[in-house]
Coordinates of C-alpha atoms and ligand atoms in Angstrom, one line a residue:
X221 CA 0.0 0.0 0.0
X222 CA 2.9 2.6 0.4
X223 CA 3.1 4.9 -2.6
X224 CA 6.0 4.8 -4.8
X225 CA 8.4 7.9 -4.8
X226 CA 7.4 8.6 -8.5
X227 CA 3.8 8.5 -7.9
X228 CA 4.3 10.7 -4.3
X229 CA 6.2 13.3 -6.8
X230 CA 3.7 13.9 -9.2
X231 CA 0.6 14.0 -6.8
X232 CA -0.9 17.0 -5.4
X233 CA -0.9 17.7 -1.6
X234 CA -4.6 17.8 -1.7
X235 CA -4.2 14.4 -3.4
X236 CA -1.4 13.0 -0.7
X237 CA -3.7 14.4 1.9
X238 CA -6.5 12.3 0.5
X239 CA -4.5 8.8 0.4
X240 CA -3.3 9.6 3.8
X241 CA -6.8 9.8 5.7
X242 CA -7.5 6.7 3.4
X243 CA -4.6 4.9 4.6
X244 CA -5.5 6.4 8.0
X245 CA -9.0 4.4 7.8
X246 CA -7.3 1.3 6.4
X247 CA -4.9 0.8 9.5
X248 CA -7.4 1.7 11.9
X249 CA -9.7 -1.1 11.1
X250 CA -9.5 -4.1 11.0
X251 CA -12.7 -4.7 11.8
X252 CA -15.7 -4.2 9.8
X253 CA -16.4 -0.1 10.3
X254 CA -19.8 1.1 8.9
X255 CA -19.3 1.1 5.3
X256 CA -19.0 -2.7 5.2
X257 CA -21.7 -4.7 3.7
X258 CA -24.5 -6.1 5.4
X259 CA -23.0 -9.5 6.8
X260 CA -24.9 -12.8 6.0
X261 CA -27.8 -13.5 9.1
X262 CA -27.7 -16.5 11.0
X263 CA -30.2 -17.8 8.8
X264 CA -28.3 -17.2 5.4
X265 CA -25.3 -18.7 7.1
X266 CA -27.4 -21.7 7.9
X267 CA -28.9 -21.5 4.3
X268 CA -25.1 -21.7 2.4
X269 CA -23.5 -24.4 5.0
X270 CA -26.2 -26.9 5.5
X271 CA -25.6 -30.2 3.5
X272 CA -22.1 -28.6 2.5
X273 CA -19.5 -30.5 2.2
X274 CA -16.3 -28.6 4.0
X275 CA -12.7 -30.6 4.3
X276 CA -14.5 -34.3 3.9
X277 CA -17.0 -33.1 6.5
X278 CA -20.8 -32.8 5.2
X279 CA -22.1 -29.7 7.5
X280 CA -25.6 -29.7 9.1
X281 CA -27.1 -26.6 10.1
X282 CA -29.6 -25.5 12.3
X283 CA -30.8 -21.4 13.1
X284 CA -30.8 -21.1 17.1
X285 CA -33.1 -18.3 18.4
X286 CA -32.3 -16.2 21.0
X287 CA -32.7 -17.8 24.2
X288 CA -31.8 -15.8 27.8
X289 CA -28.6 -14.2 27.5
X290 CA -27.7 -16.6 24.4
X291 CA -27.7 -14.5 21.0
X292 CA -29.2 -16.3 17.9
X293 CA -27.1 -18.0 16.3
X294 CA -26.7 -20.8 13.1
X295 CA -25.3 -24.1 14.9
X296 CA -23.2 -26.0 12.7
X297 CA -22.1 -29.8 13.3
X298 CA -19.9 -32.1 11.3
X299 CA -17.6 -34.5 11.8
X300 CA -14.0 -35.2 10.4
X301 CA -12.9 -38.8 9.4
X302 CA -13.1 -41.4 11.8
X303 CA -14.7 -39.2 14.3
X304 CA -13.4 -35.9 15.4
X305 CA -16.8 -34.0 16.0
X306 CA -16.8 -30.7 15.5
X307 CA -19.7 -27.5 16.6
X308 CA -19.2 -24.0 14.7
X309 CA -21.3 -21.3 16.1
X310 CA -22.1 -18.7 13.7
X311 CA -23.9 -15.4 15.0
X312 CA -26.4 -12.9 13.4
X313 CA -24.0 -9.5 13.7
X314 CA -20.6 -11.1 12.7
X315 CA -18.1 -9.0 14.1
X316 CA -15.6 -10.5 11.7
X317 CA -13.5 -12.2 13.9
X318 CA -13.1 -16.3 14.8
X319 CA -12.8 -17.9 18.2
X320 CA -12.1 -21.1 19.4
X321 CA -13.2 -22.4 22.6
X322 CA -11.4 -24.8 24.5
X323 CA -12.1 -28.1 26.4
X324 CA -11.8 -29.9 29.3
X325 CA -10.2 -32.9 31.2
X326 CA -9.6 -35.5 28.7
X327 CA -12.6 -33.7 26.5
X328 CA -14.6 -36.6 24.8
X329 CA -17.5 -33.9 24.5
X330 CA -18.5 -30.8 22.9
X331 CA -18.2 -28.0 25.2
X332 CA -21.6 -26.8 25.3
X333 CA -22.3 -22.8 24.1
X334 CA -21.5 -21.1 27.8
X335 CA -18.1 -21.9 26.7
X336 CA -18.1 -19.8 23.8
X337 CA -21.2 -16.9 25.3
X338 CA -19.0 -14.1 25.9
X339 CA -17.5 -14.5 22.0
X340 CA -20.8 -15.0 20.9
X341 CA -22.2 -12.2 22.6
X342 CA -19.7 -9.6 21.2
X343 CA -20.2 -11.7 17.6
X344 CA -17.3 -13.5 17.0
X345 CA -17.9 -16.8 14.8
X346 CA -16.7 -19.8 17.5
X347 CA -15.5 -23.2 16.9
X348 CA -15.1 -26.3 19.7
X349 CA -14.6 -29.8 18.9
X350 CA -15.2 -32.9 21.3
X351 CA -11.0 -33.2 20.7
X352 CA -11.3 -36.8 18.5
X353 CA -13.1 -38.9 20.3
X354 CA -16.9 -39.4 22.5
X355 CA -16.8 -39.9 26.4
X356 CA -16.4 -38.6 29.8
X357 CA -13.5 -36.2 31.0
X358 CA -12.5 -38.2 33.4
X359 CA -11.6 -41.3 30.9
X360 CA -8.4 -41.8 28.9
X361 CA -9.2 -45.2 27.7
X362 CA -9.1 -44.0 24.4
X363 CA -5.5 -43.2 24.7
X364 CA -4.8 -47.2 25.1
X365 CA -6.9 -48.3 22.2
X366 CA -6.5 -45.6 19.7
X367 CA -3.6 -44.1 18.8
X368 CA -5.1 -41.1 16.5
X369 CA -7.6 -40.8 19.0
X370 CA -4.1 -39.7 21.4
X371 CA -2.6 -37.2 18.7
X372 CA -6.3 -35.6 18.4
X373 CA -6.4 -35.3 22.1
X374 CA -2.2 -34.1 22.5
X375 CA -2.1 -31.3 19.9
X376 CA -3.6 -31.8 16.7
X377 CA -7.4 -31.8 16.8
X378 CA -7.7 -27.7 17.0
X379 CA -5.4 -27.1 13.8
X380 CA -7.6 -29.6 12.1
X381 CA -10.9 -28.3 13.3
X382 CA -9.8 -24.6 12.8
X383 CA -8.7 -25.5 8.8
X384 CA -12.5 -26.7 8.2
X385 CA -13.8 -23.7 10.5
X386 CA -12.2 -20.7 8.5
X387 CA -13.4 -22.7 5.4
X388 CA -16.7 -22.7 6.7
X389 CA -17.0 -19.1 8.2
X390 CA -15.6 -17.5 4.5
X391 CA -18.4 -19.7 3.1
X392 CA -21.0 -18.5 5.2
X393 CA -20.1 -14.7 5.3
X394 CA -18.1 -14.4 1.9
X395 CA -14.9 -13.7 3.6
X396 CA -12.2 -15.4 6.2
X397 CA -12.1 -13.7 9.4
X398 CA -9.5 -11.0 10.0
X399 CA -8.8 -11.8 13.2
X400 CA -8.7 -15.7 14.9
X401 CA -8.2 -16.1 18.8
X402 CA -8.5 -19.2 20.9
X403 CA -9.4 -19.3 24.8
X404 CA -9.8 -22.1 27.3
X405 CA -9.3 -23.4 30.8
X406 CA -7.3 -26.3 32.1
X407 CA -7.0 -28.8 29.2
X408 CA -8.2 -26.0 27.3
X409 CA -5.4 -23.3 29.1
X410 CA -2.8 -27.0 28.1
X411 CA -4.4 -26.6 24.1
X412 CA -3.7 -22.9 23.9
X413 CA 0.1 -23.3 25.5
X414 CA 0.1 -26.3 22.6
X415 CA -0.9 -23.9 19.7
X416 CA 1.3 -21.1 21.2
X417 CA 4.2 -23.4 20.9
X418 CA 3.7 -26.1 18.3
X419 CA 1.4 -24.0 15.6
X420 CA 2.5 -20.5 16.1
X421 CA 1.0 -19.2 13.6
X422 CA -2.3 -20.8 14.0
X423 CA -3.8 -17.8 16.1
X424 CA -3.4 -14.0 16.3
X425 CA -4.0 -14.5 19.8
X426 CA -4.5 -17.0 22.5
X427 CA -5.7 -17.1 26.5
X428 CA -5.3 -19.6 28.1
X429 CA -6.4 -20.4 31.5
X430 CA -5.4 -22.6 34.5
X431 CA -3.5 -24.2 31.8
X432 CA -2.9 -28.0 32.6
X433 CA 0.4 -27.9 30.2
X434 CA 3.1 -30.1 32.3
X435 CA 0.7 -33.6 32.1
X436 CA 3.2 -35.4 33.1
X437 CA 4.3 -33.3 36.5
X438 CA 0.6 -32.8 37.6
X439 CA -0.4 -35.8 37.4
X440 CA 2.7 -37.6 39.3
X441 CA 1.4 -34.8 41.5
X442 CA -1.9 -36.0 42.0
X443 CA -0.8 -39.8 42.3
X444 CA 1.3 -38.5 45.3
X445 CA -1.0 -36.9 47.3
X446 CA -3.8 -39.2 46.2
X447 CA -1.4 -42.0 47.8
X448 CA -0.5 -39.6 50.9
X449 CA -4.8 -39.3 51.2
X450 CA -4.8 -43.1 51.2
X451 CA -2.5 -43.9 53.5
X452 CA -3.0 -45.0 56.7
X453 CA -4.7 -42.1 59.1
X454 CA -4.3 -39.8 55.9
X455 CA -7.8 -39.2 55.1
X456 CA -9.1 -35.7 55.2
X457 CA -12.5 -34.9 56.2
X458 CA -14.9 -31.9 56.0
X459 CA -14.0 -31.1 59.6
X460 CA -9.6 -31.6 59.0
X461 CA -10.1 -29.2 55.8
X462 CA -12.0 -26.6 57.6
X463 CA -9.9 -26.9 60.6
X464 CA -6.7 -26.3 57.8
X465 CA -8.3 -23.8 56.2
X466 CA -9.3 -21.7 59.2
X467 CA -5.4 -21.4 60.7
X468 CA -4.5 -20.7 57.4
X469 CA -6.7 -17.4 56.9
X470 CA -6.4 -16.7 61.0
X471 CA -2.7 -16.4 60.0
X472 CA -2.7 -14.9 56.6
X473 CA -5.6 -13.0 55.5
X474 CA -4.9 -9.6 56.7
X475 CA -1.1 -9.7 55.1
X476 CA -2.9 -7.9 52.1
X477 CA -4.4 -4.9 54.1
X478 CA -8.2 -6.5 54.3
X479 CA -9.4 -9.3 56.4
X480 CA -12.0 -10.2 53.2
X481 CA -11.9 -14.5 53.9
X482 CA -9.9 -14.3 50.8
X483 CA -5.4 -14.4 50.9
X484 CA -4.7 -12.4 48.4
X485 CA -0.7 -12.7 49.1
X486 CA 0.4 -16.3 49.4
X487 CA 3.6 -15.2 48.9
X488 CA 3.8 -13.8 52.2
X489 CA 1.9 -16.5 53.8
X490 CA 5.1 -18.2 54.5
X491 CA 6.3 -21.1 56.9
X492 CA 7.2 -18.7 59.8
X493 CA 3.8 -17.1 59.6
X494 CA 1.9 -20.5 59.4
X495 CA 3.2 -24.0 59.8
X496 CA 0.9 -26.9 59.4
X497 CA 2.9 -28.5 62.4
X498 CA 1.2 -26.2 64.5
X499 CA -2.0 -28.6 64.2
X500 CA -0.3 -31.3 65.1
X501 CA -2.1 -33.8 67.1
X502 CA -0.1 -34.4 70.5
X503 CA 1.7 -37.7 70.4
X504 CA 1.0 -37.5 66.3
X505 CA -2.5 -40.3 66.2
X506 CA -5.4 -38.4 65.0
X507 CA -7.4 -37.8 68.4
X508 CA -10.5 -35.7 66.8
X509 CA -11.2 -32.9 64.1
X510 CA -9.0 -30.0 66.3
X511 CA -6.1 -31.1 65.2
X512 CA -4.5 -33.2 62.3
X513 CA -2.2 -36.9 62.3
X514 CA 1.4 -36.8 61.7
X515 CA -0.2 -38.7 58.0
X516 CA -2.3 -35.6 57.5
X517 CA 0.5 -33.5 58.1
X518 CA 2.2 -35.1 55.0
X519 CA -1.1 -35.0 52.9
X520 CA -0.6 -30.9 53.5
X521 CA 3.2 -31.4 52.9
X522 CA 2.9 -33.3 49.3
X523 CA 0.3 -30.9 48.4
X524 CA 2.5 -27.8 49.1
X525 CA 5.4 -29.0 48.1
X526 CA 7.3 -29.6 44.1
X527 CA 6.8 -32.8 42.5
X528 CA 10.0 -33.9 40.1
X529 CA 10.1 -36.7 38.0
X530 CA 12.7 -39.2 36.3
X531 CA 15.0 -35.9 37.0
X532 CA 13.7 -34.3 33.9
X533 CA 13.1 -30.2 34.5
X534 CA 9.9 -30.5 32.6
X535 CA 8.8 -33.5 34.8
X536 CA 7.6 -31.2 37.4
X537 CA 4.8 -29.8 39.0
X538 CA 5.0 -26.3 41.6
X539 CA 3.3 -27.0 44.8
X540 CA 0.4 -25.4 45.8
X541 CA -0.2 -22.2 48.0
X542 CA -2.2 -22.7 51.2
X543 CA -5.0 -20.2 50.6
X544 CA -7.2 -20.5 53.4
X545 CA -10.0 -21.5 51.1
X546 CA -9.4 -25.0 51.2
X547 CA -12.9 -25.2 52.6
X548 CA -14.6 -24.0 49.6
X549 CA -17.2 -26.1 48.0
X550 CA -15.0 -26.2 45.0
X551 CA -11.8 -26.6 46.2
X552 CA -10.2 -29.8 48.6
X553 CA -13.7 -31.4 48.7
X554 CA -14.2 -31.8 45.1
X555 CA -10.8 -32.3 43.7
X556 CA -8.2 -33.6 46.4
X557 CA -10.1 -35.0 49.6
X558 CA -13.3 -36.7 48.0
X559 CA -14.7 -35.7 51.7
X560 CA -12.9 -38.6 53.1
X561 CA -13.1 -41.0 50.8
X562 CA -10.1 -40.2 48.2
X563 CA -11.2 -42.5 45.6
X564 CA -14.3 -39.9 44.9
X565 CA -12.2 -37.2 44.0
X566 CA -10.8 -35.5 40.3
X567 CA -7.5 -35.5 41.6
X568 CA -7.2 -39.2 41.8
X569 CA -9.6 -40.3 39.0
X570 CA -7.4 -38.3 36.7
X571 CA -4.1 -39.7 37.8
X572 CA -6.3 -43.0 37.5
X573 CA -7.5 -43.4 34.8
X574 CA -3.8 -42.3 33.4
X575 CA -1.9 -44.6 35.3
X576 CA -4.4 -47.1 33.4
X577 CA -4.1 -45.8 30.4
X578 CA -1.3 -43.6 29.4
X579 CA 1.3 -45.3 31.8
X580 CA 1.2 -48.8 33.2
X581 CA -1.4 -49.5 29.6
X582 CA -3.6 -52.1 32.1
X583 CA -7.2 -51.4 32.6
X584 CA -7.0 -53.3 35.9
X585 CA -3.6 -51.2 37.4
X586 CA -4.3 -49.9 40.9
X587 CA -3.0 -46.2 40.8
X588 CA -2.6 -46.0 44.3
X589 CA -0.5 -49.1 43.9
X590 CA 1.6 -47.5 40.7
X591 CA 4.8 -46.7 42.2
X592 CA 7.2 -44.7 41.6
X593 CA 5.5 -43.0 39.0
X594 CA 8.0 -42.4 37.3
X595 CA 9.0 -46.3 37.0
X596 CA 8.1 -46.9 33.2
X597 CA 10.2 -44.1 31.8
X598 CA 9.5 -44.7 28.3
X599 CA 5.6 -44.4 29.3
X600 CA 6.6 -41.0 31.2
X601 CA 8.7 -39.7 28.0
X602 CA 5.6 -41.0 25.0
X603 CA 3.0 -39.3 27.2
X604 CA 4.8 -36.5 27.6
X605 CA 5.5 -35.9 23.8
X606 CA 1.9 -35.8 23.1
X607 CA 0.3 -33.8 26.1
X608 CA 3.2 -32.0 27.5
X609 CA 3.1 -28.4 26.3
X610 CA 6.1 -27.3 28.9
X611 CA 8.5 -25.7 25.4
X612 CA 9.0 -22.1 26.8
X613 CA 10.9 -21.0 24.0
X614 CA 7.5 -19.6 22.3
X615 CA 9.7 -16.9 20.2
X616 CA 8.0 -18.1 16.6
X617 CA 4.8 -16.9 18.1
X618 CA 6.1 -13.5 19.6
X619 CA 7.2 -12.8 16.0
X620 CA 4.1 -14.2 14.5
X621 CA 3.0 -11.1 16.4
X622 CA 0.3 -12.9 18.5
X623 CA -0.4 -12.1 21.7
X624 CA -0.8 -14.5 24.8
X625 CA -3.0 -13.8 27.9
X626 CA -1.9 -16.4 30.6
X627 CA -4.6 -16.5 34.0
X628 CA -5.1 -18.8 37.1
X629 CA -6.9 -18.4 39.6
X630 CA -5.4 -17.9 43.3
X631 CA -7.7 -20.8 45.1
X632 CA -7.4 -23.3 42.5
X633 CA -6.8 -26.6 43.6
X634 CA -7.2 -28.8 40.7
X635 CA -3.8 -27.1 38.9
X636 CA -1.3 -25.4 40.9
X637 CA -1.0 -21.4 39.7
X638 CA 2.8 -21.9 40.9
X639 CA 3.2 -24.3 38.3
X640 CA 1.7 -21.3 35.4
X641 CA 4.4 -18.7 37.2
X642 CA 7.3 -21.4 36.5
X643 CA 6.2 -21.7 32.7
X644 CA 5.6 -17.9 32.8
X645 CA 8.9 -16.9 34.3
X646 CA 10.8 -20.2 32.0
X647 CA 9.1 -18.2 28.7
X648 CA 10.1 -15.2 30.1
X649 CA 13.8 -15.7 30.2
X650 CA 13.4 -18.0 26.4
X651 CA 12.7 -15.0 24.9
X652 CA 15.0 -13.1 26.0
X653 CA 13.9 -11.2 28.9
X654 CA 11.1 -9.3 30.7
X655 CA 11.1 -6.6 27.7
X656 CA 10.6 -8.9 25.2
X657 CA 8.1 -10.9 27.2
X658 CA 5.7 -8.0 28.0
X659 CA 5.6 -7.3 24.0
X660 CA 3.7 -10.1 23.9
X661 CA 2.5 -11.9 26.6
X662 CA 1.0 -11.2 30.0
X663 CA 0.0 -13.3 33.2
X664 CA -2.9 -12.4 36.0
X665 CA -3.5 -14.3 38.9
X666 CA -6.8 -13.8 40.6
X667 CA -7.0 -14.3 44.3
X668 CA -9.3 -16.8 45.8
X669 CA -10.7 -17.9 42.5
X670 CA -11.3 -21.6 42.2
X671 CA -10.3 -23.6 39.0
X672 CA -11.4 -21.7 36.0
X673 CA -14.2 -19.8 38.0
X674 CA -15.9 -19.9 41.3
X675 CA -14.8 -19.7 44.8
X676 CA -14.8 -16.4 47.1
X677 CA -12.7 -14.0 45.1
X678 CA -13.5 -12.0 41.9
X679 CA -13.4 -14.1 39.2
X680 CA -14.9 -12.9 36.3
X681 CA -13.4 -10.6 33.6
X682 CA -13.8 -9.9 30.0
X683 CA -9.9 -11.1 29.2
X684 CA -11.3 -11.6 25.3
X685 CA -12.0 -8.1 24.7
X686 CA -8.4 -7.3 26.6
X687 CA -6.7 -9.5 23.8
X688 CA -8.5 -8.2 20.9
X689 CA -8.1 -4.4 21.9
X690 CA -4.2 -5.4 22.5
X691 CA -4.1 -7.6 18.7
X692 CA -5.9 -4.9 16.9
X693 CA -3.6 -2.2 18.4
X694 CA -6.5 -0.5 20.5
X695 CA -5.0 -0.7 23.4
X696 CA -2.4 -2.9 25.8
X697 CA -3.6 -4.4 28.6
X698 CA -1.9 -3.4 31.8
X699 CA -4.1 -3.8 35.3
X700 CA -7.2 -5.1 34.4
X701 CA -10.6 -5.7 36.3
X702 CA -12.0 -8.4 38.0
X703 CA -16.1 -9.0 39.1
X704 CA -17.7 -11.2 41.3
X705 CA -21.2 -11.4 40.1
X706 CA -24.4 -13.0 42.0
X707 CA -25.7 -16.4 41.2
X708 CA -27.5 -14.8 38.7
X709 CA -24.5 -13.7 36.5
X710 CA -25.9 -10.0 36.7
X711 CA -25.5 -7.7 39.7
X712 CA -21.7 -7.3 40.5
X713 CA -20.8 -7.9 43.9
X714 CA -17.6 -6.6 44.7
X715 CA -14.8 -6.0 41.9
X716 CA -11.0 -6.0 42.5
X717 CA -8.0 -5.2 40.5
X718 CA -6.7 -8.0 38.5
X719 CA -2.7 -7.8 38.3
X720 CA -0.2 -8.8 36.7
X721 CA 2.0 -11.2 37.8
X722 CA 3.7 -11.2 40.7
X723 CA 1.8 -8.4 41.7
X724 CA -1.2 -8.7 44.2
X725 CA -4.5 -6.3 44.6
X726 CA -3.4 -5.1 48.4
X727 CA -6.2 -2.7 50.2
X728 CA -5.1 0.8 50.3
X729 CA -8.9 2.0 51.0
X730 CA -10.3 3.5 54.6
X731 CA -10.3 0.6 56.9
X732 CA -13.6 -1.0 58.4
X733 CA -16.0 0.0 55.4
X734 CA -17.4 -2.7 53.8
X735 CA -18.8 -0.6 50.9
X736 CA -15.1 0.7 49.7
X737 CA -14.2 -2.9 50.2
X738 CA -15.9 -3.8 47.3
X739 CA -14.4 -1.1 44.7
X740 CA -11.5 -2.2 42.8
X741 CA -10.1 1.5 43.5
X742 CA -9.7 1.5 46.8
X743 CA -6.6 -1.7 46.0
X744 CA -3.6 -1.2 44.2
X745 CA -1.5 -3.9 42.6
X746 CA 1.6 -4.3 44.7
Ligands
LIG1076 CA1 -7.3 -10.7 52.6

């Protein structure tokens, strides 16, 4: 588009000043501005892609009306040989853009339209796939018996899906979309850190979330404590995890100037300030729920504590940070304790049905039995080449010029957020230092915040509209804002500031007024 010199000679200013505003126009949007033409409805999109044929895939097509808060919208389904099975979302006001939402645990499912609302909402085209293969997310029984089924899942069923998905949105609107982001939480977060590294060029930006990238490390971390939970005496009940989870926030709630239930600053919630020993039971038997057994004590201890594996640095998973929300409906209970009974919770089914599937290849293998889990190396290293997505040297994206929103939330207890600060902090210094890093990539924690969402703290914020202002060039996202809305999704409760990395929101607001409490202004990152 630049003028050449002999063209720039012979124009008139008037005429320069002309191409100038045009060129003006042309940079500054990307996006569709007013002059663009009507874009196909839902309905016309439906109309062009049903019975289609798209990348060996014949399309079906059906117009969704507006439902609640969900926008109408043409759902698209097909499925790519054998049986990856794919769900392309295409709304009435295209914004121009693509976005592709993420799945979960070992997927074996479409993720159903909340995944994708917020995209759809601001009318983005979206695209999910079930990741190769149909069953529950906590079953990798697929990976024994299938080996496609295994690639699909490890890295290659998004750049598959996405080739058929831009084919399908330029055939529906009549062009490609200018802009293609992906977002997603835990296995999703792992896909986006796997398109980041292994198909830079795949996405013009990527968030990913409570990213469950180092497969191997989190998993021999959840066998551990799984085994510590099973042990003798080890088994933690409603009463033990309350009774951890009240020291912990008696000790270390106020460290980030406001006693809100939530511990915004783990970092200063160290050993000296609170030390699980200090619940030991006298004489070290478990004699009733005020204190906890010399075997609960090392439940708390392999929790907290790294996890390394067959010596290899990517074999690793960051311990967790006592929060002091261990109590919360979706934290211990769900994912570590089971309640008592460690059988019942993700933590162990996951490493299960891995250990049966991925590592000791036996159906029948007791996990809890498995041991070291690190003892079938070749195992370790085959798994790890197809789920691990631990490369920090992610330079091919930076130059692609694609942006990367990392997040985790502070109470999560499914994936540690220590382990996203080590891949952070290990792409940081891959690139070539914090300069280079902050070109392109940014990482919020947000305190108290369950996996993915949920828990006390604030965990709601609009992180796809920060990457597409940053992409487009509209703006670059520095401290950012964080909502806890009611039950409802609407009202907002409180808000807080959510920072960056390894800065925390600290209260700077009058003290004892619960009303400034709630205003993100009233904290500053720190
Ligand atoms: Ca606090």
């Amino acid at each position: 588009m630049k003028p050449s010199r002999t063209l720039l000679a012979r124009a008139s200013a008037a005429a320069i000043a002309a191409s100038l505003v045009s060129l003006t126009a042309c940079g500054g949007s990307d996006d569709h501005n007013a002059a663009a033409p009507q874009v196909p409805s839902a309905a016309q999109a439906c109309a062009t892609l049903s019975g289609k044929t798209i990348g060996g895939a014949t399309l079906s097509a059906a117009a969704i009306p507006a439902s609640g808060a969900i926008p109408t919208y043409c759902k698209v389904n097909g499925t790519l040989a054998p049986k990856l099975n794919f769900e392309i979302r295409l709304p009435d006001a295209w914004n121009g853009k693509l976005h592709y939402a993420g799945g979960g645990g070992y997927n074996g499912s479409i993720p159903g339209v909340a995944s994708a609302l917020n995209a759809l909402q601001q009318g983005y085209a979206t695209a999910s796939s079930d990741s190769g293969h149909q069953g529950s997310v906590i079953d990798a029984s697929f990976a024994l018996t299938d080996t496609f089924a295994a690639q699909l899942f490890g890295s290659l069923s998004i750049p598959t899906v996405m080739s058929t998905a831009i084919e399908a949105v330029t055939a529906a609107y009549g062009q490609p979309p200018s802009k293609s982001y992906y977002e997603g939480c835990s296995n999703g977060g792992r896909e986006g850190l796997m398109n980041v590294q292994r198909y830079p060029n795949l996405f013009d930006g990527v968030i990913a979330r409570a990213p469950a990238y180092n497969w191997v490390g989190f998993m021999g971390a959840f066998n551990r404590t799984a085994k510590a939970l099973a042990a003798p005496g080890g088994s933690f009940s409603p009463a033990k995890t309350a009774l951890l989870a009240k020291a912990v926030r008696d000790a270390c709630d106020g460290l980030d100037g406001i006693v809100d239930g939530v511990v915004s600053n783990p970092a200063a919630c160290t050993s000296a300030v609170f030390n699980p020993a200090s619940l030991r039971c006298a004489g070290g038997a478990d004699t009733g729920d005020t204190c906890l057994s010399d075997a609960q004590l090392a439940v708390v201890s392999s929790w907290s504590t790294e996890a390394v594996f067959s010596g290899n640095p990517t074999f690793r998973n960051a311990g967790w940070s006592l929060t002091g929300n261990e109590d919360d409906p979706g934290a211990w209970s769900v994912w570590v304790t089971g309640n008592g009974t460690v059988t019942n919770a993700l933590q162990f089914l996951f490493q299960d049905t891995t250990v049966k599937n991925y590592l000791a290849r036996d159906p029948n293998a007791n996990s809890l039995t498995y041991a070291p889990w690190d003892q079938n190396q070749n195992a370790l290293y085959a798994m790890a080449a197809l789920n691990d997505a631990t490369n920090a040297n992610i330079l091919p994206f930076a130059n692609s010029g694609a942006k990367l929103i990392l997040w985790h939330g502070g109470n999560d207890a499914a994936l540690s957020k220590n382990s996203t600060a080590e891949y952070y902090n290990n792409a940081v210094a891959a690139v070539g230092g914090q300069t280079a890093a902050d070109a392109f990539m940014r990482f919020y924690v947000a305190p108290g915040v369950n996996h993915c969402a949920g828990g006390p703290g604030a965990d709601s914020t609009d992180l796809l509209s920060a990457l597409d202002n940053w992409v487009t060039g509209k703006a670059t996202p520095g401290t950012l804002t964080a909502q806890k809305l009611d039950a409802a999704g609407g009202a907002v409760l409180f808000e807080r500031p959510l920072c960056q990395y390894p800065k925390y929101p600290r209260y700077t607001g009058p003290a004892n007024d619960a009303a400034a409490a709630k205003l993100a202004s009233n904290y500053t990152c720190t």
